[in-house]
PDB file of C-alpha atoms and ligand atoms in Angstrom:
ATOM      1  CA  MET A  24      -8.170  22.522   8.582  1.00  0.00           C
ATOM      2  CA  ASN A  25      -6.579  20.660  11.649  1.00  0.00           C
ATOM      3  CA  GLY A  26      -4.546  23.211  13.976  1.00  0.00           C
ATOM      4  CA  SER A  27      -2.652  24.224  11.357  1.00  0.00           C
ATOM      5  CA  ILE A  28      -3.106  21.485   8.700  1.00  0.00           C
ATOM      6  CA  PRO A  29      -5.434  21.944   5.968  1.00  0.00           C
ATOM      7  CA  ASP A  30      -7.675  19.284   5.477  1.00  0.00           C
ATOM      8  CA  HIS A  31      -8.104  19.307   1.615  1.00  0.00           C
ATOM      9  CA  VAL A  32      -5.245  20.639  -0.916  1.00  0.00           C
ATOM     10  CA  ALA A  33      -5.580  21.021  -3.708  1.00  0.00           C
ATOM     11  CA  ILE A  34      -2.508  20.744  -6.647  1.00  0.00           C
ATOM     12  CA  ILE A  35      -2.619  22.444 -10.783  1.00  0.00           C
ATOM     13  CA  MET A  36       0.696  20.454 -11.155  1.00  0.00           C
ATOM     14  CA  ASP A  37       1.802  22.782 -13.678  1.00  0.00           C
ATOM     15  CA  GLY A  38       5.486  23.140 -15.641  1.00  0.00           C
ATOM     16  CA  ASN A  39       5.623  19.079 -17.199  1.00  0.00           C
ATOM     17  CA  GLY A  40       6.011  19.896 -20.549  1.00  0.00           C
ATOM     18  CA  ARG A  41       8.434  22.912 -19.679  1.00  0.00           C
ATOM     19  CA  TRP A  42      10.516  20.636 -17.440  1.00  0.00           C
ATOM     20  CA  GLY A  43      10.891  18.102 -20.607  1.00  0.00           C
ATOM     21  CA  LYS A  44      11.848  20.485 -22.886  1.00  0.00           C
ATOM     22  CA  GLN A  45      14.166  22.150 -20.407  1.00  0.00           C
ATOM     23  CA  ARG A  46      15.904  18.386 -20.410  1.00  0.00           C
ATOM     24  CA  GLY A  47      15.791  17.710 -23.949  1.00  0.00           C
ATOM     25  CA  LEU A  48      13.250  15.561 -23.442  1.00  0.00           C
ATOM     26  CA  THR A  49       9.515  15.146 -24.901  1.00  0.00           C
ATOM     27  CA  ARG A  50       6.557  16.980 -23.013  1.00  0.00           C
ATOM     28  CA  SER A  51       5.042  13.015 -21.997  1.00  0.00           C
ATOM     29  CA  GLU A  52       8.913  12.845 -20.557  1.00  0.00           C
ATOM     30  CA  GLY A  53       7.641  15.929 -18.294  1.00  0.00           C
ATOM     31  CA  HIS A  54       4.603  14.546 -17.314  1.00  0.00           C
ATOM     32  CA  TYR A  55       6.119  10.741 -16.780  1.00  0.00           C
ATOM     33  CA  ALA A  56       8.184  12.512 -14.503  1.00  0.00           C
ATOM     34  CA  GLY A  57       5.709  14.979 -12.697  1.00  0.00           C
ATOM     35  CA  VAL A  58       3.120  11.238 -12.007  1.00  0.00           C
ATOM     36  CA  GLN A  59       7.463  10.719 -10.006  1.00  0.00           C
ATOM     37  CA  ALA A  60       6.088  13.818  -7.708  1.00  0.00           C
ATOM     38  CA  MET A  61       2.969  13.335  -7.280  1.00  0.00           C
ATOM     39  CA  GLU A  62       4.005  10.222  -5.588  1.00  0.00           C
ATOM     40  CA  GLN A  63       5.604  12.512  -3.623  1.00  0.00           C
ATOM     41  CA  VAL A  64       3.215  14.610  -2.882  1.00  0.00           C
ATOM     42  CA  ILE A  65       0.594  11.684  -2.045  1.00  0.00           C
ATOM     43  CA  ASP A  66       3.415  10.424   0.230  1.00  0.00           C
ATOM     44  CA  ALA A  67       3.420  13.770   1.885  1.00  0.00           C
ATOM     45  CA  GLY A  68      -0.248  14.789   2.631  1.00  0.00           C
ATOM     46  CA  ILE A  69      -0.317  10.754   4.170  1.00  0.00           C
ATOM     47  CA  GLU A  70       2.444  11.495   6.651  1.00  0.00           C
ATOM     48  CA  LEU A  71       1.019  15.082   7.341  1.00  0.00           C
ATOM     49  CA  GLY A  72      -2.928  13.399   8.185  1.00  0.00           C
ATOM     50  CA  ILE A  73      -4.179  16.100   5.326  1.00  0.00           C
ATOM     51  CA  LYS A  74      -7.802  14.209   4.844  1.00  0.00           C
ATOM     52  CA  VAL A  75      -8.055  14.747   0.391  1.00  0.00           C
ATOM     53  CA  ILE A  76      -6.178  15.941  -1.775  1.00  0.00           C
ATOM     54  CA  THR A  77      -7.295  16.890  -5.509  1.00  0.00           C
ATOM     55  CA  LEU A  78      -4.690  16.827  -8.219  1.00  0.00           C
ATOM     56  CA  TYR A  79      -5.500  18.440 -11.958  1.00  0.00           C
ATOM     57  CA  ALA A  80      -4.320  15.502 -14.242  1.00  0.00           C
ATOM     58  CA  PHE A  81      -5.946  17.329 -16.932  1.00  0.00           C
ATOM     59  CA  SER A  82      -8.348  19.725 -17.751  1.00  0.00           C
ATOM     60  CA  SER A  83     -11.114  20.312 -20.383  1.00  0.00           C
ATOM     61  CA  GLU A  84      -9.216  23.018 -21.850  1.00  0.00           C
ATOM     62  CA  ASN A  85      -6.257  19.852 -21.945  1.00  0.00           C
ATOM     63  CA  TRP A  86      -7.929  18.686 -25.287  1.00  0.00           C
ATOM     64  CA  SER A  87      -5.644  21.195 -27.311  1.00  0.00           C
ATOM     65  CA  ARG A  88      -2.435  19.940 -26.881  1.00  0.00           C
ATOM     66  CA  PRO A  89      -0.797  17.924 -29.424  1.00  0.00           C
ATOM     67  CA  LYS A  90      -2.638  14.822 -29.874  1.00  0.00           C
ATOM     68  CA  ASP A  91       0.410  12.410 -29.055  1.00  0.00           C
ATOM     69  CA  GLU A  92       0.129  14.763 -25.609  1.00  0.00           C
ATOM     70  CA  VAL A  93      -3.344  14.155 -25.342  1.00  0.00           C
ATOM     71  CA  ASN A  94      -3.234   9.888 -26.006  1.00  0.00           C
ATOM     72  CA  TYR A  95      -0.758   9.750 -23.888  1.00  0.00           C
ATOM     73  CA  LEU A  96      -2.352  11.376 -20.836  1.00  0.00           C
ATOM     74  CA  MET A  97      -5.443  10.014 -21.430  1.00  0.00           C
ATOM     75  CA  HIS A  98      -3.199   6.126 -21.089  1.00  0.00           C
ATOM     76  CA  LEU A  99      -1.445   7.556 -18.147  1.00  0.00           C
ATOM     77  CA  PRO A 100      -4.264   6.214 -16.131  1.00  0.00           C
ATOM     78  CA  VAL A 101      -4.643   3.088 -17.163  1.00  0.00           C
ATOM     79  CA  ARG A 102      -0.688   2.492 -16.657  1.00  0.00           C
ATOM     80  CA  TYR A 103      -0.152   3.949 -13.443  1.00  0.00           C
ATOM     81  CA  PHE A 104      -3.338   2.666 -12.081  1.00  0.00           C
ATOM     82  CA  LYS A 105      -2.655  -1.160 -14.335  1.00  0.00           C
ATOM     83  CA  GLN A 106       0.872  -0.883 -11.802  1.00  0.00           C
ATOM     84  CA  LYS A 107      -0.190   1.088  -8.412  1.00  0.00           C
ATOM     85  CA  LEU A 108      -3.831   0.677  -7.751  1.00  0.00           C
ATOM     86  CA  PRO A 109      -2.507  -2.032  -5.608  1.00  0.00           C
ATOM     87  CA  GLU A 110      -0.570  -0.008  -3.151  1.00  0.00           C
ATOM     88  CA  PHE A 111      -3.370   2.068  -2.745  1.00  0.00           C
ATOM     89  CA  ILE A 112      -5.546  -0.072  -1.665  1.00  0.00           C
ATOM     90  CA  ARG A 113      -3.232  -1.289   0.533  1.00  0.00           C
ATOM     91  CA  ARG A 114      -2.243   2.586   1.876  1.00  0.00           C
ATOM     92  CA  ASN A 115      -6.373   2.110   2.642  1.00  0.00           C
ATOM     93  CA  CYS A 116      -6.305   5.695   0.293  1.00  0.00           C
ATOM     94  CA  GLN A 117      -9.792   6.229  -1.693  1.00  0.00           C
ATOM     95  CA  ILE A 118      -9.835   7.283  -5.073  1.00  0.00           C
ATOM     96  CA  ARG A 119     -12.121   9.548  -6.353  1.00  0.00           C
ATOM     97  CA  ILE A 120     -12.326  11.471  -9.833  1.00  0.00           C
ATOM     98  CA  SER A 121     -13.796  14.944 -10.128  1.00  0.00           C
ATOM     99  CA  GLY A 122     -14.588  15.210 -13.805  1.00  0.00           C
ATOM    100  CA  ASN A 123     -16.735  14.399 -17.109  1.00  0.00           C
ATOM    101  CA  ILE A 124     -15.760  10.950 -17.428  1.00  0.00           C
ATOM    102  CA  ALA A 125     -18.409  10.298 -20.113  1.00  0.00           C
ATOM    103  CA  THR A 126     -16.709  10.990 -22.754  1.00  0.00           C
ATOM    104  CA  LEU A 127     -12.830   9.630 -22.851  1.00  0.00           C
ATOM    105  CA  PRO A 128     -11.554   6.834 -24.458  1.00  0.00           C
ATOM    106  CA  ALA A 129     -13.031   3.524 -22.584  1.00  0.00           C
ATOM    107  CA  ALA A 130      -9.730   2.591 -21.487  1.00  0.00           C
ATOM    108  CA  THR A 131      -9.108   5.677 -19.811  1.00  0.00           C
ATOM    109  CA  LYS A 132     -12.776   6.042 -17.843  1.00  0.00           C
ATOM    110  CA  ASP A 133     -12.339   1.641 -17.152  1.00  0.00           C
ATOM    111  CA  ALA A 134      -9.279   1.906 -14.926  1.00  0.00           C
ATOM    112  CA  LEU A 135     -10.582   5.514 -13.072  1.00  0.00           C
ATOM    113  CA  LEU A 136     -13.785   3.499 -12.609  1.00  0.00           C
ATOM    114  CA  LYS A 137     -12.019   0.707 -11.373  1.00  0.00           C
ATOM    115  CA  ALA A 138      -9.978   2.809  -9.056  1.00  0.00           C
ATOM    116  CA  VAL A 139     -11.876   4.360  -7.568  1.00  0.00           C
ATOM    117  CA  ASP A 140     -14.456   0.920  -7.404  1.00  0.00           C
ATOM    118  CA  GLN A 141     -11.578  -0.575  -5.572  1.00  0.00           C
ATOM    119  CA  THR A 142     -10.510   1.794  -2.773  1.00  0.00           C
ATOM    120  CA  LYS A 143     -14.221   2.819  -1.898  1.00  0.00           C
ATOM    121  CA  SER A 144     -14.080   1.240   0.817  1.00  0.00           C
ATOM    122  CA  ASN A 145     -11.056   2.568   2.224  1.00  0.00           C
ATOM    123  CA  ASP A 146     -11.531   5.430   4.995  1.00  0.00           C
ATOM    124  CA  GLY A 147      -8.130   6.987   5.102  1.00  0.00           C
ATOM    125  CA  ILE A 148      -6.383   9.483   2.297  1.00  0.00           C
ATOM    126  CA  ILE A 149      -8.695  10.833  -0.238  1.00  0.00           C
ATOM    127  CA  VAL A 150      -6.783  11.249  -3.761  1.00  0.00           C
ATOM    128  CA  ASN A 151      -9.428  12.928  -5.704  1.00  0.00           C
ATOM    129  CA  PHE A 152      -8.152  13.234  -9.364  1.00  0.00           C
ATOM    130  CA  ALA A 153      -9.421  16.021 -11.129  1.00  0.00           C
ATOM    131  CA  PHE A 154      -9.802  14.972 -14.577  1.00  0.00           C
ATOM    132  CA  ASN A 155     -11.360  15.487 -17.816  1.00  0.00           C
ATOM    133  CA  TYR A 156     -12.170  18.861 -15.399  1.00  0.00           C
ATOM    134  CA  GLY A 157     -13.416  21.883 -15.900  1.00  0.00           C
ATOM    135  CA  GLY A 158     -14.629  24.084 -13.081  1.00  0.00           C
ATOM    136  CA  ARG A 159     -16.507  26.139 -15.452  1.00  0.00           C
ATOM    137  CA  ALA A 160     -18.720  22.643 -17.168  1.00  0.00           C
ATOM    138  CA  ASP A 161     -18.518  21.558 -13.142  1.00  0.00           C
ATOM    139  CA  ILE A 162     -20.860  24.100 -11.875  1.00  0.00           C
ATOM    140  CA  VAL A 163     -22.736  24.185 -15.268  1.00  0.00           C
ATOM    141  CA  GLN A 164     -23.745  20.104 -14.712  1.00  0.00           C
ATOM    142  CA  ALA A 165     -24.373  21.175 -11.217  1.00  0.00           C
ATOM    143  CA  VAL A 166     -27.158  23.095 -12.366  1.00  0.00           C
ATOM    144  CA  CYS A 167     -28.153  20.280 -14.565  1.00  0.00           C
ATOM    145  CA  GLY A 168     -28.208  18.219 -11.500  1.00  0.00           C
ATOM    146  CA  VAL A 169     -30.300  20.207  -9.883  1.00  0.00           C
ATOM    147  CA  LEU A 170     -33.154  20.938 -12.732  1.00  0.00           C
ATOM    148  CA  ARG A 171     -33.226  17.442 -12.987  1.00  0.00           C
ATOM    149  CA  GLU A 172     -34.069  17.417  -8.781  1.00  0.00           C
ATOM    150  CA  VAL A 173     -37.050  19.781  -9.677  1.00  0.00           C
ATOM    151  CA  LYS A 174     -38.430  18.845 -12.866  1.00  0.00           C
ATOM    152  CA  ASN A 175     -38.957  15.166 -10.894  1.00  0.00           C
ATOM    153  CA  ASN A 176     -40.148  16.898  -7.490  1.00  0.00           C
ATOM    154  CA  ASN A 177     -37.708  15.935  -5.955  1.00  0.00           C
ATOM    155  CA  LEU A 178     -36.475  19.908  -5.367  1.00  0.00           C
ATOM    156  CA  SER A 179     -38.196  22.717  -5.024  1.00  0.00           C
ATOM    157  CA  ILE A 180     -36.845  25.820  -6.255  1.00  0.00           C
ATOM    158  CA  ASP A 181     -36.938  27.243  -2.218  1.00  0.00           C
ATOM    159  CA  ASP A 182     -34.567  24.128  -1.209  1.00  0.00           C
ATOM    160  CA  ILE A 183     -31.983  26.060  -3.320  1.00  0.00           C
ATOM    161  CA  ASN A 184     -29.393  27.239  -1.550  1.00  0.00           C
ATOM    162  CA  GLU A 185     -25.585  27.525  -1.474  1.00  0.00           C
ATOM    163  CA  GLU A 186     -25.343  24.300   0.760  1.00  0.00           C
ATOM    164  CA  LEU A 187     -27.373  22.344  -1.136  1.00  0.00           C
ATOM    165  CA  PHE A 188     -25.703  23.314  -4.691  1.00  0.00           C
ATOM    166  CA  HIS A 189     -22.325  22.211  -3.342  1.00  0.00           C
ATOM    167  CA  ASP A 190     -23.164  19.426  -3.164  1.00  0.00           C
ATOM    168  CA  TYR A 191     -24.688  19.049  -6.427  1.00  0.00           C
ATOM    169  CA  LEU A 192     -20.407  19.818  -7.703  1.00  0.00           C
ATOM    170  CA  TYR A 193     -18.429  16.684  -9.141  1.00  0.00           C
ATOM    171  CA  THR A 194     -16.634  17.185  -5.074  1.00  0.00           C
ATOM    172  CA  GLY A 195     -19.992  16.230  -4.027  1.00  0.00           C
ATOM    173  CA  ASP A 196     -19.344  15.658  -0.488  1.00  0.00           C
ATOM    174  CA  LEU A 197     -15.814  16.607  -0.327  1.00  0.00           C
ATOM    175  CA  PRO A 198     -14.944  19.585   2.161  1.00  0.00           C
ATOM    176  CA  ASP A 199     -13.894  22.736  -0.379  1.00  0.00           C
ATOM    177  CA  PRO A 200      -9.495  23.122  -0.365  1.00  0.00           C
ATOM    178  CA  ASP A 201      -8.379  25.116   2.542  1.00  0.00           C
ATOM    179  CA  LEU A 202      -5.063  25.464   0.276  1.00  0.00           C
ATOM    180  CA  ILE A 203      -4.837  25.443  -3.596  1.00  0.00           C
ATOM    181  CA  ILE A 204      -0.843  25.012  -4.417  1.00  0.00           C
ATOM    182  CA  ARG A 205       0.285  26.003  -8.556  1.00  0.00           C
ATOM    183  CA  THR A 206       3.358  25.513  -9.673  1.00  0.00           C
ATOM    184  CA  GLY A 207       5.357  26.458 -12.287  1.00  0.00           C
ATOM    185  CA  GLY A 208       5.342  29.938 -11.835  1.00  0.00           C
ATOM    186  CA  GLU A 209       2.727  30.865 -13.274  1.00  0.00           C
ATOM    187  CA  LYS A 210      -0.351  32.623 -11.318  1.00  0.00           C
ATOM    188  CA  ARG A 211      -3.613  31.674 -13.072  1.00  0.00           C
ATOM    189  CA  VAL A 212      -6.682  29.581 -11.454  1.00  0.00           C
ATOM    190  CA  SER A 213      -6.867  28.023 -14.948  1.00  0.00           C
ATOM    191  CA  ASN A 214     -10.885  26.991 -14.505  1.00  0.00           C
ATOM    192  CA  PHE A 215      -9.942  25.010 -11.286  1.00  0.00           C
ATOM    193  CA  LEU A 216     -12.473  24.117  -8.620  1.00  0.00           C
ATOM    194  CA  LEU A 217     -14.048  27.589  -9.341  1.00  0.00           C
ATOM    195  CA  TRP A 218     -17.614  27.730  -6.783  1.00  0.00           C
ATOM    196  CA  GLN A 219     -15.035  25.036  -4.107  1.00  0.00           C
ATOM    197  CA  SER A 220     -11.984  27.611  -3.883  1.00  0.00           C
ATOM    198  CA  SER A 221     -14.573  30.967  -2.701  1.00  0.00           C
ATOM    199  CA  MET A 222     -12.336  30.589   0.855  1.00  0.00           C
ATOM    200  CA  SER A 223      -9.166  29.037  -0.274  1.00  0.00           C
ATOM    201  CA  MET A 224      -5.080  30.266   0.550  1.00  0.00           C
ATOM    202  CA  PHE A 225      -3.177  30.570  -2.889  1.00  0.00           C
ATOM    203  CA  TYR A 226       0.236  29.551  -2.989  1.00  0.00           C
ATOM    204  CA  PHE A 227       2.415  30.031  -6.067  1.00  0.00           C
ATOM    205  CA  SER A 228       5.497  27.994  -6.689  1.00  0.00           C
ATOM    206  CA  ASP A 229       7.696  29.130  -9.445  1.00  0.00           C
ATOM    207  CA  VAL A 230       9.692  25.400  -9.882  1.00  0.00           C
ATOM    208  CA  TYR A 231       8.535  22.966 -12.688  1.00  0.00           C
ATOM    209  CA  PHE A 232       6.206  20.103 -11.258  1.00  0.00           C
ATOM    210  CA  PRO A 233       8.510  17.326 -11.521  1.00  0.00           C
ATOM    211  CA  ASP A 234      10.731  19.478  -8.689  1.00  0.00           C
ATOM    212  CA  PHE A 235       8.246  19.943  -6.390  1.00  0.00           C
ATOM    213  CA  THR A 236       9.278  17.843  -3.670  1.00  0.00           C
ATOM    214  CA  LYS A 237       7.739  16.337  -0.242  1.00  0.00           C
ATOM    215  CA  ASP A 238       9.322  19.537   1.931  1.00  0.00           C
ATOM    216  CA  MET A 239       8.012  22.497  -0.832  1.00  0.00           C
ATOM    217  CA  LEU A 240       4.857  20.559   0.172  1.00  0.00           C
ATOM    218  CA  LYS A 241       5.340  20.841   3.917  1.00  0.00           C
ATOM    219  CA  GLU A 242       6.365  24.609   3.061  1.00  0.00           C
ATOM    220  CA  ALA A 243       3.803  25.737   1.154  1.00  0.00           C
ATOM    221  CA  ILE A 244       1.443  24.835   4.177  1.00  0.00           C
ATOM    222  CA  TYR A 245       4.057  25.852   6.491  1.00  0.00           C
ATOM    223  CA  SER A 246       3.777  29.111   4.814  1.00  0.00           C
ATOM    224  CA  SER A 247      -0.356  29.686   4.270  1.00  0.00           C
ATOM    225  CA  PHE A 248      -1.137  27.878   8.269  1.00  0.00           C
ATOM    226  CA  ASN A 249       2.134  29.081  10.293  1.00  0.00           C
ATOM    227  CA  LYS A 250       0.215  29.351  13.590  1.00  0.00           C
ATOM    228  CA  GLY A 251       2.471  27.787  16.155  1.00  0.00           C
ATOM    229  CA  MET A 252       4.450  25.466  13.662  1.00  0.00           C
ATOM    230  CA  THR A 253       7.834  25.606  13.360  1.00  0.00           C
ATOM    231  CA  ALA A 254       9.934  25.595  10.506  1.00  0.00           C
ATOM    232  CA  ASP A 255      11.937  22.094  10.468  1.00  0.00           C
ATOM    233  CA  TRP A 256       8.516  20.071  10.700  1.00  0.00           C
TER     234      TRP A 256
HETATM  235  C1  FPP B   7       0.182  20.412 -16.686  1.00  0.00           C
HETATM  236  O1  FPP B   7       1.655  20.476 -17.266  1.00  0.00           O
HETATM  237  C2  FPP B   7      -0.036  19.036 -16.220  1.00  0.00           C
HETATM  238  C3  FPP B   7      -0.327  18.883 -17.294  1.00  0.00           C
HETATM  239  C4  FPP B   7      -1.371  18.975 -18.267  1.00  0.00           C
HETATM  240  C5  FPP B   7      -0.543  16.913 -16.725  1.00  0.00           C
HETATM  241  C6  FPP B   7      -0.085  16.645 -15.241  1.00  0.00           C
HETATM  242  C7  FPP B   7      -0.722  15.629 -14.861  1.00  0.00           C
HETATM  243  C8  FPP B   7       0.391  14.955 -14.114  1.00  0.00           C
HETATM  244  C9  FPP B   7       1.148  15.322 -13.419  1.00  0.00           C
HETATM  245  C10 FPP B   7       0.264  13.197 -13.368  1.00  0.00           C
HETATM  246  C11 FPP B   7      -1.462  12.244 -14.367  1.00  0.00           C
HETATM  247  C12 FPP B   7      -1.752  11.211 -13.487  1.00  0.00           C
HETATM  248  C13 FPP B   7      -2.660  10.297 -13.608  1.00  0.00           C
HETATM  249  C14 FPP B   7      -2.356   8.796 -12.982  1.00  0.00           C
HETATM  250  C15 FPP B   7      -3.865  10.663 -13.844  1.00  0.00           C
HETATM  251  P1  FPP B   7       2.318  21.692 -18.659  1.00  0.00           P
HETATM  252  O2  FPP B   7       1.870  20.492 -19.456  1.00  0.00           O
HETATM  253  O3  FPP B   7       0.733  22.585 -18.720  1.00  0.00           O
HETATM  254  O4  FPP B   7       3.526  22.583 -18.299  1.00  0.00           O
HETATM  255  P2  FPP B   7       3.999  23.264 -19.502  1.00  0.00           P
HETATM  256  O5  FPP B   7       3.509  24.777 -18.723  1.00  0.00           O
HETATM  257  O6  FPP B   7       5.338  23.739 -18.679  1.00  0.00           O
HETATM  258  O7  FPP B   7       3.337  23.349 -20.210  1.00  0.00           O
END
């Protein structure tokens, strides 16, 4: 934390599908509207001096959605970064991915890796996309990473502690989230950052993610860490 501003805010961007349905649109059109809200959140993060924003963009459970919706969500990073990567570079944002990218369609994987590679020297806000991410899978892959080191004699069992284990998670060198926001009205964790959220504050909003605004993000932060802040900052 930097005063009243959290270092790391993570967001479960829920409610896109319902937002679309409510307007007689498709679920995918709801996701497209979610992208606009996501940009508001990134803008607000930059304005406030938040160091890391993690966005739950595709969970390991999302594969069970209808095929056309999954295809749409897989294509989204390709389309999005083709258009927006220069802006991320110009704004000094560093893009990271947390999740199992190995099993993604080649075009999706390439778009994500290119975004990470081309922003890796930027030292402004870190925008971390949790993509093909599951909290349990994260812990399992971290266990495998640690075991591999033990097997290769790079680590002994006595070296293993919480701090070391943290480095093997997808979020490796990132601080744990100070605040996790979930939009869309449901109050559950949905396999998001299970290890990393042990000390996080949670903030739930009934608003569907496409309607989530900069001011709502500020209100979420204000009401979670309101020491020394006024409501209109
Ligand atoms: C959950 O809403 C949201 C998602 C599964 C996808 C969120 C993704 C984005 C906003 C864009 C990501 C962009 C990039 C470039 C990676 P839901 O579909 O579960 O909504 P519902 O609860 O109303 O059904």
